[in-house]
Coordinates of C-alpha atoms in Angstrom, one line a residue:
M1 CA 111.8 -92.6 -42.3
S2 CA 112.8 -95.0 -45.0
D3 CA 110.2 -96.2 -47.6
K4 CA 112.0 -99.6 -47.8
I5 CA 111.6 -102.6 -45.5
Q6 CA 112.3 -106.3 -45.6
S7 CA 109.1 -107.9 -46.8
N8 CA 107.8 -111.5 -46.9
F9 CA 104.8 -112.8 -48.9
Y10 CA 102.6 -115.8 -49.1
L11 CA 100.6 -117.5 -51.9
L12 CA 97.1 -118.1 -50.7
K13 CA 95.0 -121.2 -51.2
D14 CA 92.3 -121.4 -53.8
T15 CA 89.7 -122.8 -51.4
I16 CA 89.3 -123.6 -47.7
K17 CA 87.0 -125.8 -45.6
V18 CA 84.9 -123.9 -43.1
L19 CA 82.2 -124.8 -40.6
R20 CA 78.9 -123.2 -41.2
K21 CA 75.9 -124.1 -39.0
S22 CA 77.5 -127.5 -38.1
K23 CA 78.2 -128.3 -41.8
V24 CA 81.7 -128.4 -43.4
L25 CA 81.6 -126.3 -46.6
V26 CA 84.3 -125.6 -49.2
E27 CA 84.6 -121.8 -49.8
T28 CA 86.5 -119.9 -52.4
I29 CA 89.2 -117.6 -51.1
D30 CA 88.6 -114.2 -52.6
F31 CA 88.5 -110.6 -51.4
K32 CA 85.1 -111.1 -49.9
F33 CA 86.2 -114.2 -47.9
L34 CA 89.5 -112.5 -46.9
H35 CA 87.7 -109.4 -45.7
T36 CA 85.4 -111.5 -43.4
H37 CA 88.4 -113.6 -42.3
L38 CA 90.6 -110.6 -41.4
K39 CA 87.6 -108.9 -39.7
K40 CA 87.3 -111.9 -37.3
H41 CA 90.9 -111.2 -36.4
D42 CA 90.1 -107.5 -35.7
F43 CA 91.7 -106.1 -38.9
K44 CA 90.2 -103.1 -40.5
E45 CA 90.4 -102.3 -44.2
Q46 CA 92.4 -99.1 -45.1
K47 CA 91.9 -96.9 -48.2
V48 CA 94.6 -97.5 -50.8
I49 CA 96.2 -95.1 -53.3
P50 CA 94.6 -95.8 -56.7
N51 CA 96.4 -97.4 -59.6
L52 CA 99.3 -98.8 -57.6
S53 CA 99.7 -101.7 -60.1
S54 CA 98.4 -102.7 -63.5
T55 CA 98.8 -106.4 -62.6
Y56 CA 97.4 -106.6 -59.1
E57 CA 94.4 -105.4 -57.2
I58 CA 95.6 -104.3 -53.8
K59 CA 93.9 -104.1 -50.4
V60 CA 95.4 -103.2 -47.1
Y61 CA 94.2 -104.2 -43.6
F62 CA 95.4 -102.9 -40.2
K63 CA 95.2 -104.0 -36.6
K64 CA 96.1 -102.1 -33.4
T65 CA 96.3 -104.2 -30.3
I66 CA 96.5 -102.9 -26.7
N67 CA 97.4 -105.5 -24.1
P68 CA 98.2 -105.2 -20.4
I69 CA 101.9 -105.7 -19.6
K70 CA 101.9 -108.7 -17.3
W71 CA 105.2 -108.1 -15.6
K72 CA 104.1 -104.6 -14.2
G73 CA 102.6 -106.2 -11.1
F74 CA 105.8 -108.0 -10.5
M75 CA 107.7 -104.7 -10.7
N76 CA 105.3 -103.1 -8.2
T77 CA 106.9 -105.2 -5.6
I78 CA 110.4 -104.1 -6.5
V79 CA 110.5 -100.4 -7.4
Q80 CA 109.0 -97.3 -5.8
K81 CA 105.7 -95.9 -7.0
D82 CA 106.9 -92.8 -8.9
E83 CA 109.5 -94.7 -11.0
E84 CA 109.1 -94.5 -14.8
I85 CA 108.9 -98.3 -15.2
L86 CA 105.5 -98.3 -13.6
K87 CA 103.9 -95.3 -15.4
N88 CA 102.6 -97.3 -18.4
N89 CA 100.9 -100.6 -17.9
K90 CA 99.7 -101.1 -21.5
S91 CA 101.6 -102.2 -24.6
I92 CA 100.6 -101.4 -28.1
S93 CA 101.4 -103.6 -31.2
E94 CA 100.4 -102.8 -34.8
S95 CA 100.1 -105.3 -37.6
Y96 CA 99.2 -105.1 -41.3
V97 CA 98.2 -107.4 -44.2
I98 CA 98.6 -106.4 -47.8
L99 CA 96.5 -108.5 -50.2
F100 CA 97.4 -108.8 -53.9
H101 CA 95.0 -110.3 -56.5
N102 CA 96.2 -111.0 -60.0
T103 CA 93.1 -110.5 -62.2
K104 CA 94.5 -112.7 -65.0
S105 CA 95.9 -115.7 -63.1
K106 CA 93.2 -115.3 -60.3
K107 CA 96.0 -115.9 -57.7
Y108 CA 96.0 -114.2 -54.3
F109 CA 99.1 -113.2 -52.4
A110 CA 99.6 -111.6 -49.0
S111 CA 102.4 -109.7 -47.4
T112 CA 102.4 -109.2 -43.6
G113 CA 104.0 -107.1 -40.8
G114 CA 103.9 -107.3 -37.1
F115 CA 101.9 -110.3 -35.8
A116 CA 99.6 -110.5 -38.9
H117 CA 101.3 -113.8 -40.1
V118 CA 99.2 -115.6 -37.4
A119 CA 96.0 -114.6 -39.2
I120 CA 97.3 -115.6 -42.6
Q121 CA 98.4 -119.2 -41.7
D122 CA 95.0 -120.7 -42.2
V123 CA 94.7 -119.5 -45.7
A124 CA 98.3 -119.7 -46.9
T125 CA 99.7 -122.6 -48.9
N126 CA 102.2 -124.6 -47.0
D127 CA 105.4 -124.5 -49.0
F128 CA 105.4 -121.6 -51.4
G129 CA 108.8 -120.3 -50.4
L130 CA 110.4 -123.8 -50.8
E131 CA 108.8 -124.2 -54.2
I132 CA 110.4 -120.9 -55.3
L133 CA 113.8 -121.9 -54.0
S134 CA 113.5 -125.3 -55.8
R135 CA 113.4 -123.3 -59.0
V136 CA 116.5 -121.2 -58.2
L137 CA 118.8 -123.5 -56.2
K138 CA 120.8 -126.4 -57.6
A139 CA 121.5 -129.4 -55.4
E140 CA 125.3 -128.9 -55.7
D141 CA 125.2 -125.1 -55.0
K142 CA 127.0 -124.4 -51.7
N143 CA 124.5 -121.8 -50.7
L144 CA 122.9 -123.2 -47.6
R145 CA 123.2 -121.0 -44.5
S146 CA 120.6 -122.6 -42.2
S147 CA 117.7 -125.0 -42.2
K148 CA 114.7 -125.9 -40.1
E149 CA 113.7 -129.6 -40.6
R150 CA 111.1 -132.0 -39.5
N151 CA 112.1 -135.6 -38.8
L152 CA 110.2 -138.7 -39.8
T153 CA 112.7 -140.8 -37.9
G154 CA 114.0 -141.1 -34.4
G155 CA 113.1 -139.2 -31.2
I156 CA 113.7 -135.7 -32.5
Q157 CA 110.7 -134.2 -34.1
G158 CA 112.5 -131.2 -35.5
A159 CA 115.9 -129.5 -35.7
I160 CA 117.4 -126.1 -36.5
K161 CA 120.8 -126.1 -38.2
F162 CA 123.3 -123.3 -38.8
F163 CA 126.1 -124.2 -41.1
R164 CA 129.7 -123.1 -40.3
N165 CA 130.7 -123.3 -43.9
D166 CA 128.8 -123.3 -47.1
Y167 CA 126.7 -126.5 -47.5
N168 CA 124.7 -127.8 -50.4
L169 CA 121.5 -130.0 -50.3
Y170 CA 123.6 -133.2 -51.0
E171 CA 125.8 -132.5 -48.0
N172 CA 122.9 -131.9 -45.7
E173 CA 120.8 -134.8 -46.9
S174 CA 119.5 -136.8 -44.0
F175 CA 117.4 -139.9 -44.2
G176 CA 113.8 -139.2 -43.3
N177 CA 114.0 -135.4 -43.0
I178 CA 111.6 -132.9 -44.5
Y179 CA 112.5 -129.3 -44.8
N180 CA 110.3 -126.7 -43.2
E181 CA 112.5 -123.7 -44.0
L182 CA 115.8 -123.1 -45.9
N183 CA 117.9 -120.0 -45.7
A184 CA 120.2 -119.8 -48.8
S185 CA 122.5 -117.2 -50.3
I186 CA 121.3 -115.7 -53.6
N187 CA 124.1 -114.1 -55.6
K188 CA 123.9 -110.8 -57.4
D189 CA 123.5 -112.3 -60.8
Q190 CA 120.5 -114.3 -59.7
L191 CA 119.0 -111.3 -57.9
N192 CA 119.3 -109.4 -61.2
K193 CA 118.4 -112.1 -63.8
I194 CA 115.7 -114.1 -61.8
F195 CA 114.2 -111.5 -59.5
G196 CA 114.8 -108.3 -61.5
F197 CA 116.8 -106.2 -59.0
S198 CA 118.8 -103.4 -60.5
K199 CA 122.6 -104.1 -60.6
A200 CA 123.2 -100.6 -59.4
D201 CA 121.2 -101.4 -56.3
L202 CA 123.1 -104.6 -55.5
K203 CA 126.1 -104.3 -53.3
S204 CA 126.4 -108.0 -52.2
D205 CA 124.6 -111.3 -52.2
S206 CA 121.4 -111.6 -50.2
L207 CA 119.9 -114.2 -48.0
C208 CA 116.7 -115.9 -49.2
I209 CA 114.3 -117.2 -46.5
A210 CA 112.1 -119.9 -48.0
K211 CA 109.3 -121.5 -45.9
N212 CA 105.5 -121.2 -46.4
S213 CA 106.4 -117.6 -47.3
F214 CA 109.2 -116.2 -49.3
S215 CA 111.4 -113.2 -48.6
I216 CA 114.8 -111.9 -49.5
K217 CA 116.8 -110.4 -46.6
K218 CA 117.1 -107.0 -48.3
S219 CA 115.2 -103.8 -47.7
I220 CA 112.9 -103.2 -50.7
S221 CA 110.3 -100.6 -51.7
F222 CA 106.7 -101.4 -52.4
I223 CA 107.3 -101.2 -56.2
E224 CA 110.2 -103.7 -55.8
L225 CA 107.8 -105.9 -53.7
L226 CA 105.3 -105.9 -56.5
N227 CA 108.0 -106.8 -59.0
L228 CA 109.2 -109.6 -56.8
I229 CA 105.8 -111.1 -56.4
E230 CA 105.2 -111.0 -60.1
K231 CA 108.6 -112.7 -60.8
C232 CA 107.9 -115.4 -58.3
E233 CA 104.4 -116.0 -59.7
K234 CA 106.0 -116.6 -63.1
L235 CA 108.8 -118.7 -61.5
I236 CA 106.3 -121.1 -59.8
N237 CA 105.0 -122.1 -63.2
L238 CA 108.4 -123.5 -64.3
P239 CA 109.6 -127.0 -63.4
P240 CA 111.8 -127.3 -60.3
V241 CA 115.6 -127.4 -60.7
V242 CA 116.0 -129.5 -57.6
E243 CA 113.9 -131.7 -55.4
I244 CA 114.1 -130.2 -52.0
N245 CA 112.2 -132.8 -50.1
S246 CA 113.3 -136.3 -51.1
V247 CA 110.0 -138.1 -50.5
E248 CA 107.3 -137.4 -53.0
K249 CA 104.6 -135.0 -52.0
V250 CA 101.0 -135.9 -52.9
N251 CA 99.9 -133.1 -55.3
K252 CA 96.9 -131.1 -54.2
S253 CA 95.3 -131.7 -57.5
N254 CA 94.9 -135.3 -56.5
S255 CA 92.0 -134.4 -54.2
I256 CA 90.3 -137.8 -54.3
L257 CA 93.4 -139.5 -52.9
I258 CA 94.0 -136.8 -50.3
N259 CA 90.4 -137.1 -49.1
D260 CA 90.7 -140.9 -48.9
L261 CA 93.9 -140.6 -46.9
W262 CA 92.3 -138.2 -44.4
E263 CA 89.3 -140.4 -44.1
E264 CA 91.5 -143.4 -43.4
L265 CA 93.5 -141.5 -40.7
L266 CA 90.4 -140.0 -39.1
K267 CA 88.7 -143.5 -38.9
K268 CA 91.8 -144.9 -37.2
T269 CA 91.7 -142.0 -34.7
Y270 CA 88.0 -142.6 -34.2
S271 CA 88.7 -146.2 -33.3
N272 CA 91.2 -145.0 -30.7
Y273 CA 88.5 -142.6 -29.4
Q274 CA 86.1 -145.4 -29.0
D275 CA 88.6 -147.7 -27.3
P276 CA 91.7 -146.1 -25.6
T277 CA 93.6 -149.4 -25.8
N278 CA 93.3 -149.4 -29.6
F279 CA 96.3 -147.0 -29.8
F280 CA 96.9 -145.1 -33.0
S281 CA 99.9 -142.8 -33.1
V282 CA 99.3 -139.2 -34.2
E283 CA 101.9 -136.7 -33.0
I284 CA 100.8 -133.1 -32.4
A285 CA 103.1 -130.3 -33.4
H286 CA 103.0 -126.9 -35.1
K287 CA 105.1 -126.3 -38.2
D288 CA 107.0 -123.6 -36.2
F289 CA 108.0 -126.4 -33.8
E290 CA 110.5 -124.2 -31.9
K291 CA 107.9 -121.8 -30.8
Y292 CA 105.4 -124.6 -30.2
Y293 CA 107.5 -126.7 -27.9
Y294 CA 108.8 -123.7 -25.9
A295 CA 105.3 -122.3 -25.3
N296 CA 104.4 -121.6 -21.7
S297 CA 100.8 -122.6 -22.1
A298 CA 98.3 -123.8 -24.7
S299 CA 94.6 -124.1 -25.3
L300 CA 92.5 -126.5 -27.3
T301 CA 89.2 -125.1 -28.7
F302 CA 86.5 -127.4 -30.1
S303 CA 82.7 -127.6 -30.3
I304 CA 80.5 -130.5 -29.3
K305 CA 76.8 -130.3 -29.9
Q306 CA 77.2 -126.6 -30.9
K307 CA 78.7 -125.7 -27.6
K308 CA 82.2 -124.2 -27.7
R309 CA 84.8 -125.7 -25.3
I310 CA 88.2 -124.3 -24.4
S311 CA 90.6 -126.6 -22.6
P312 CA 93.8 -125.0 -21.1
F313 CA 97.1 -126.8 -20.9
E314 CA 100.3 -125.9 -19.1
E315 CA 102.4 -127.0 -22.0
A316 CA 102.1 -127.8 -25.7
I317 CA 100.0 -130.9 -26.6
K318 CA 102.2 -133.7 -27.9
Q319 CA 99.9 -136.6 -28.7
I320 CA 96.4 -137.2 -30.0
Q321 CA 95.5 -139.2 -26.9
T322 CA 95.5 -136.0 -24.8
I323 CA 92.9 -134.6 -27.2
L324 CA 90.8 -137.7 -27.3
D325 CA 90.7 -137.8 -23.5
E326 CA 89.3 -134.2 -23.5
I327 CA 86.6 -135.1 -26.1
R328 CA 85.8 -138.4 -24.3
N329 CA 85.4 -136.6 -20.9
I330 CA 82.6 -134.5 -22.5
D331 CA 81.0 -137.1 -24.7
S332 CA 82.3 -140.7 -25.1
S333 CA 79.8 -141.9 -27.6
L334 CA 79.9 -139.4 -30.6
P335 CA 79.0 -141.0 -33.9
Y336 CA 81.8 -140.8 -36.5
D337 CA 80.5 -137.9 -38.5
K338 CA 80.2 -135.7 -35.3
F339 CA 83.6 -136.8 -34.1
K340 CA 85.1 -135.9 -37.5
T341 CA 83.6 -132.5 -37.3
V342 CA 85.0 -131.9 -33.8
L343 CA 88.5 -132.7 -35.0
T344 CA 88.4 -130.9 -38.4
N345 CA 87.2 -127.7 -36.8
G346 CA 89.3 -127.8 -33.6
L347 CA 91.9 -125.2 -32.9
I348 CA 95.2 -125.2 -31.0
E349 CA 96.8 -122.0 -29.8
T350 CA 100.0 -121.6 -27.8
F351 CA 101.1 -118.6 -25.7
D352 CA 104.3 -117.1 -24.2
A353 CA 104.8 -116.1 -20.6
N354 CA 102.9 -112.9 -21.2
G355 CA 99.9 -114.6 -22.7
D356 CA 100.7 -113.4 -26.2
T357 CA 100.0 -115.9 -29.1
L358 CA 103.0 -117.8 -30.4
T359 CA 101.2 -120.2 -32.7
R360 CA 97.7 -120.7 -33.8
D361 CA 96.3 -123.2 -36.3
T362 CA 93.6 -125.8 -36.8
L363 CA 93.9 -129.0 -34.9
T364 CA 94.3 -131.2 -38.0
N365 CA 97.1 -129.0 -39.3
H366 CA 99.1 -130.1 -36.2
F367 CA 98.8 -133.8 -37.2
C368 CA 101.9 -135.9 -37.9
S369 CA 101.2 -139.6 -38.6
E370 CA 101.7 -142.5 -41.0
I371 CA 99.1 -144.8 -42.6
T372 CA 99.2 -147.6 -45.1
Y373 CA 96.7 -147.2 -47.9
D374 CA 96.2 -149.2 -51.0
G375 CA 99.5 -150.9 -50.4
K376 CA 101.6 -147.7 -50.1
S377 CA 103.0 -145.9 -47.1
Y378 CA 102.0 -142.3 -46.6
F379 CA 103.2 -139.7 -44.1
L380 CA 101.2 -136.7 -43.0
I381 CA 103.4 -133.8 -42.0
E382 CA 101.8 -130.4 -41.3
R383 CA 98.9 -130.4 -43.7
D384 CA 100.7 -132.2 -46.5
W385 CA 100.7 -135.9 -47.5
Y386 CA 103.9 -137.6 -48.7
V387 CA 104.1 -141.0 -50.3
I388 CA 107.2 -143.1 -49.5
G389 CA 108.5 -144.5 -52.8
K390 CA 109.5 -148.2 -53.3
T391 CA 113.2 -147.4 -53.5
F392 CA 113.0 -145.5 -50.3
I393 CA 111.2 -148.3 -48.5
D394 CA 113.5 -151.0 -50.0
N395 CA 116.5 -149.0 -48.6
I396 CA 115.0 -148.8 -45.1
N397 CA 114.1 -152.5 -45.1
E398 CA 117.6 -153.4 -46.2
Q399 CA 119.2 -151.2 -43.5
S400 CA 116.7 -152.5 -40.8
E401 CA 117.4 -156.1 -41.6
H402 CA 121.1 -155.5 -41.4
F403 CA 121.2 -153.8 -38.0
I404 CA 118.6 -156.1 -36.5
T405 CA 120.7 -159.1 -37.5
I406 CA 124.0 -157.7 -36.1
N407 CA 122.3 -156.3 -32.9
K408 CA 120.4 -159.5 -32.2
Y409 CA 120.0 -160.1 -28.4
T410 CA 121.8 -163.2 -27.0
G411 CA 121.6 -162.6 -23.3
P412 CA 119.5 -164.4 -20.6
T413 CA 116.4 -166.0 -22.0
M414 CA 113.2 -163.9 -21.7
D415 CA 109.8 -165.4 -21.0
K416 CA 107.1 -165.8 -23.6
W417 CA 104.4 -163.2 -23.6
T418 CA 101.2 -165.2 -22.9
S419 CA 98.7 -162.3 -22.4
G420 CA 98.1 -158.9 -20.8
S421 CA 99.6 -155.5 -21.0
E422 CA 103.2 -154.3 -21.0
N423 CA 103.0 -153.8 -17.3
D424 CA 101.5 -157.2 -16.8
Y425 CA 104.5 -158.7 -18.6
N426 CA 107.0 -156.5 -16.7
K427 CA 105.7 -157.4 -13.2
S428 CA 105.9 -161.1 -13.9
Y429 CA 109.7 -160.6 -13.4
F430 CA 109.1 -159.9 -9.7
T431 CA 109.6 -163.6 -9.2
K432 CA 112.6 -164.1 -11.5
P433 CA 116.2 -164.4 -10.3
E434 CA 118.7 -161.8 -11.4
S435 CA 115.8 -159.5 -12.3
L436 CA 114.5 -156.2 -11.0
V437 CA 111.4 -154.2 -12.3
F438 CA 111.5 -150.4 -12.6
D439 CA 108.5 -149.9 -14.9
K440 CA 106.5 -146.7 -14.1
F441 CA 109.3 -145.3 -11.9
T442 CA 110.7 -142.2 -13.5
P443 CA 113.1 -140.0 -11.5
L444 CA 114.0 -136.8 -13.4
N445 CA 111.0 -137.9 -15.7
I446 CA 113.3 -140.5 -17.2
E447 CA 112.4 -144.2 -17.3
A448 CA 115.7 -146.1 -17.1
C449 CA 114.1 -149.4 -18.1
D450 CA 111.1 -151.6 -17.6
I451 CA 113.1 -154.6 -16.5
F452 CA 116.7 -154.8 -15.3
R453 CA 118.6 -158.1 -15.6
W454 CA 122.2 -159.2 -15.4
D455 CA 124.6 -162.0 -16.0
Q456 CA 128.4 -162.4 -15.4
T457 CA 129.3 -159.9 -18.1
N458 CA 126.4 -157.5 -18.8
A459 CA 123.8 -155.4 -17.1
Y460 CA 120.7 -155.3 -19.3
F461 CA 118.3 -152.4 -19.4
F462 CA 115.1 -153.8 -21.1
H463 CA 112.5 -151.5 -22.6
I464 CA 109.4 -153.6 -23.4
K465 CA 107.0 -152.8 -26.2
K466 CA 103.8 -154.5 -27.3
G467 CA 103.3 -153.9 -31.0
F468 CA 105.7 -152.8 -33.8
D469 CA 103.8 -149.7 -34.9
N470 CA 104.1 -145.9 -35.1
S471 CA 104.4 -145.6 -31.3
M472 CA 107.9 -147.1 -31.7
R473 CA 109.0 -143.5 -32.4
D474 CA 108.1 -142.5 -28.8
L475 CA 109.7 -145.6 -27.3
C476 CA 113.0 -145.1 -29.3
S477 CA 113.1 -141.6 -28.0
Q478 CA 112.7 -142.9 -24.4
V479 CA 115.5 -145.4 -24.9
L480 CA 117.9 -142.8 -26.3
I481 CA 117.2 -140.5 -23.4
A482 CA 117.6 -143.3 -20.9
A483 CA 120.8 -144.5 -22.5
R484 CA 122.3 -141.1 -22.5
K485 CA 121.4 -140.6 -18.8
V486 CA 122.8 -143.9 -17.7
K487 CA 126.0 -143.4 -19.7
E488 CA 126.4 -140.0 -18.1
D489 CA 125.5 -141.5 -14.7
S490 CA 128.3 -144.1 -15.1
K491 CA 130.8 -141.2 -15.1
N492 CA 129.0 -139.4 -12.2
N493 CA 129.1 -142.2 -9.5
F494 CA 125.6 -143.5 -10.5
I495 CA 123.7 -140.7 -8.7
Y496 CA 120.7 -141.1 -11.0
L497 CA 120.5 -144.9 -10.5
E498 CA 120.7 -144.4 -6.7
N499 CA 117.8 -142.0 -7.1
L500 CA 115.9 -144.6 -9.1
Y501 CA 116.4 -147.2 -6.4
D502 CA 115.3 -144.7 -3.7
T503 CA 112.2 -143.8 -5.8
V504 CA 111.0 -147.4 -5.7
I505 CA 111.9 -148.1 -2.1
N506 CA 110.3 -144.9 -0.8
N507 CA 107.2 -144.9 -3.0
N508 CA 103.9 -144.6 -1.1
G509 CA 101.7 -146.0 -3.9
T510 CA 98.7 -148.1 -2.7
S511 CA 98.3 -150.2 -5.9
A512 CA 99.3 -153.9 -5.8
Y513 CA 102.0 -153.1 -8.3
S514 CA 103.6 -150.3 -6.3
I515 CA 103.6 -152.4 -3.1
D516 CA 105.1 -155.4 -4.9
A517 CA 107.8 -153.3 -6.6
K518 CA 108.9 -151.9 -3.3
K519 CA 108.8 -155.4 -1.6
H520 CA 110.7 -157.0 -4.5
L521 CA 113.5 -154.4 -4.6
K522 CA 114.2 -154.7 -0.8
K523 CA 115.7 -158.1 -1.6
I524 CA 118.8 -156.3 -2.8
S525 CA 120.7 -153.4 -1.3
K526 CA 121.3 -150.1 -3.1
K527 CA 125.0 -150.8 -2.9
D528 CA 124.7 -154.2 -4.5
F529 CA 122.5 -152.8 -7.2
I530 CA 124.9 -150.1 -8.1
N531 CA 127.8 -152.5 -8.1
I532 CA 126.0 -154.8 -10.5
V533 CA 125.9 -151.9 -13.0
R534 CA 129.4 -150.6 -12.1
N535 CA 131.1 -153.9 -12.7
R536 CA 129.4 -154.9 -15.9
N537 CA 129.0 -153.8 -19.5
I538 CA 125.8 -151.7 -19.9
V539 CA 123.5 -153.0 -22.6
F540 CA 120.2 -151.5 -23.7
V541 CA 117.7 -153.9 -25.1
L542 CA 114.5 -153.1 -27.0
A543 CA 112.2 -156.1 -26.6
V544 CA 109.2 -156.1 -28.9
L545 CA 106.2 -158.3 -29.1
D546 CA 104.7 -158.5 -32.6
T547 CA 100.9 -158.4 -32.2
A548 CA 100.1 -159.4 -35.8
S549 CA 98.1 -162.6 -36.2
N550 CA 100.5 -164.1 -38.7
A551 CA 103.9 -165.3 -37.6
R552 CA 106.8 -163.2 -38.8
K553 CA 110.4 -162.4 -37.6
L554 CA 112.0 -159.0 -37.5
E555 CA 115.4 -160.2 -38.7
T556 CA 114.1 -162.2 -41.7
D557 CA 110.6 -160.7 -42.6
I558 CA 111.1 -157.0 -42.0
V559 CA 109.5 -156.3 -45.3
N560 CA 106.2 -157.7 -44.0
F561 CA 106.1 -155.2 -41.1
D562 CA 104.0 -152.2 -42.2
S563 CA 105.2 -149.3 -40.0
N564 CA 108.0 -147.5 -41.7
I565 CA 108.0 -145.0 -38.8
A566 CA 109.0 -147.9 -36.6
K567 CA 111.7 -149.0 -38.9
F568 CA 113.0 -145.4 -39.4
S569 CA 113.0 -144.9 -35.6
L570 CA 114.9 -148.1 -35.0
N571 CA 117.5 -147.1 -37.6
E572 CA 118.0 -143.7 -35.9
L573 CA 118.2 -145.2 -32.4
S574 CA 120.8 -147.8 -33.5
K575 CA 122.9 -145.0 -35.0
N576 CA 122.5 -142.7 -32.1
L577 CA 123.4 -145.3 -29.5
R578 CA 126.4 -146.3 -31.6
N579 CA 127.5 -142.7 -31.5
L580 CA 127.1 -142.7 -27.7
E581 CA 129.1 -145.9 -27.5
V582 CA 126.3 -147.7 -25.8
D583 CA 125.7 -151.4 -26.6
F584 CA 122.3 -151.9 -28.1
K585 CA 120.4 -155.1 -28.8
I586 CA 117.0 -156.0 -30.3
L587 CA 114.9 -158.9 -29.2
Q588 CA 111.6 -160.1 -30.6
L589 CA 109.6 -161.6 -27.7
E590 CA 107.8 -164.9 -28.4
K591 CA 104.1 -165.4 -27.8

């Protein structure tokens, strides 16, 4: 058995916030804390060979897990009793954590195997591997092999890319993206000079995997792992060679600003908790978004009045409103301090089909949002705050003004918005000529439009939005999905739109809206509806009511609209619909 394996390692935080007897305390991360932390995750300390390193104190923890194999019962219905596949109904998994403490620098590192990375996420820094790579890689180096990115813009929250040819950071630069993970090739000279590998042991270049952990895709011994950690610890003290994420990250040393930003976000969330109509957009996603979104189930754990609650879900939670509903169902009148404690100490865990943990992290570490504070725009992405620089904002304002102007809606006049909700506005079109209403009807879970109108040339699919805020990201995603479906439908004999028509006509809803929608649509036949679309140019229209008290226009005063997420999202939507070859127009509804 080889004494070499591929190893990853994390830099651990200096401190962490914990809940002790209903109070949030800041605790120092040291061996004592880590021992207690790992013990909670059922890890047991192992005796270590003395004097392994002159630089690092080393401790090892081990966990053995025995779980029932969930598919065995299924197999019982297929194969005979004495078959080998039925003989063992338990699975065994083993995991380890190696802790390294540099007695001079006071830094703690951890290397993991098996499923132990789940236990380390709470105490690991968020971007250690990326920080290492930023001190090795140059922006022009054609070393990129793949990336995992989070998106500030558009309807895609994250993307995984694999590059056919060698790419560099310039070539992969995308407006509004933040890297979660980068895989890049490290050549033999760098492996030797920077990381200290022996030239005699290097047969080829190696892949570097940089995320919140750092690893080199190469089997190494424990001595080589020690050397690699020491080299990286020295490297992290040097200035970066390249800026990997284009927006500026708020340095953790600026603790006062970070605390103020969190306070501002939690107060806005609390306002949403107190009044569900006071919408504040916080997306919920784990940094390992691929595992998170493909999870078979999830659980939300939180405590109210010292009583632990576990709420199960059939899929990953996507929005803060889902969580606020759960809290509100138990107690709708929490004071702010109690509400804040519930959120900051909540936990989200996701599971695969066998019930095994895919992701596990604190609730607030799943937050993605934007706030304006002290005149600047800040994004929260997976634990970290980013400030959007003036040049960056000037650029998005300029682009937004340009595409809003060239995509200005010029079709049939739309009514002023006098009062009420989006649905109230939409249903007012029950009485309008050349107008149909499809709000709330979603065959295939796709909302084609809220209002459908037409003239001699165009068929207009209106998506109506009250407020130009962070929730525009969700709406832009809906518009893109709908446009893609209708475009596809136009080449497939309009099967989806026929289904939409049938959904409204055959609905058995008892609300006044459902009854009126059915009655109104009966005034036109399905065939005539399809022919209207078939014989006209399809145009998607995003119609927005600005809810601000001061008068302002999107096409001339875009700089006065605060939500950069909304501007980013509109930019991406315009670009994506252009790529789809779908006409897109923007209308600001009048009050």
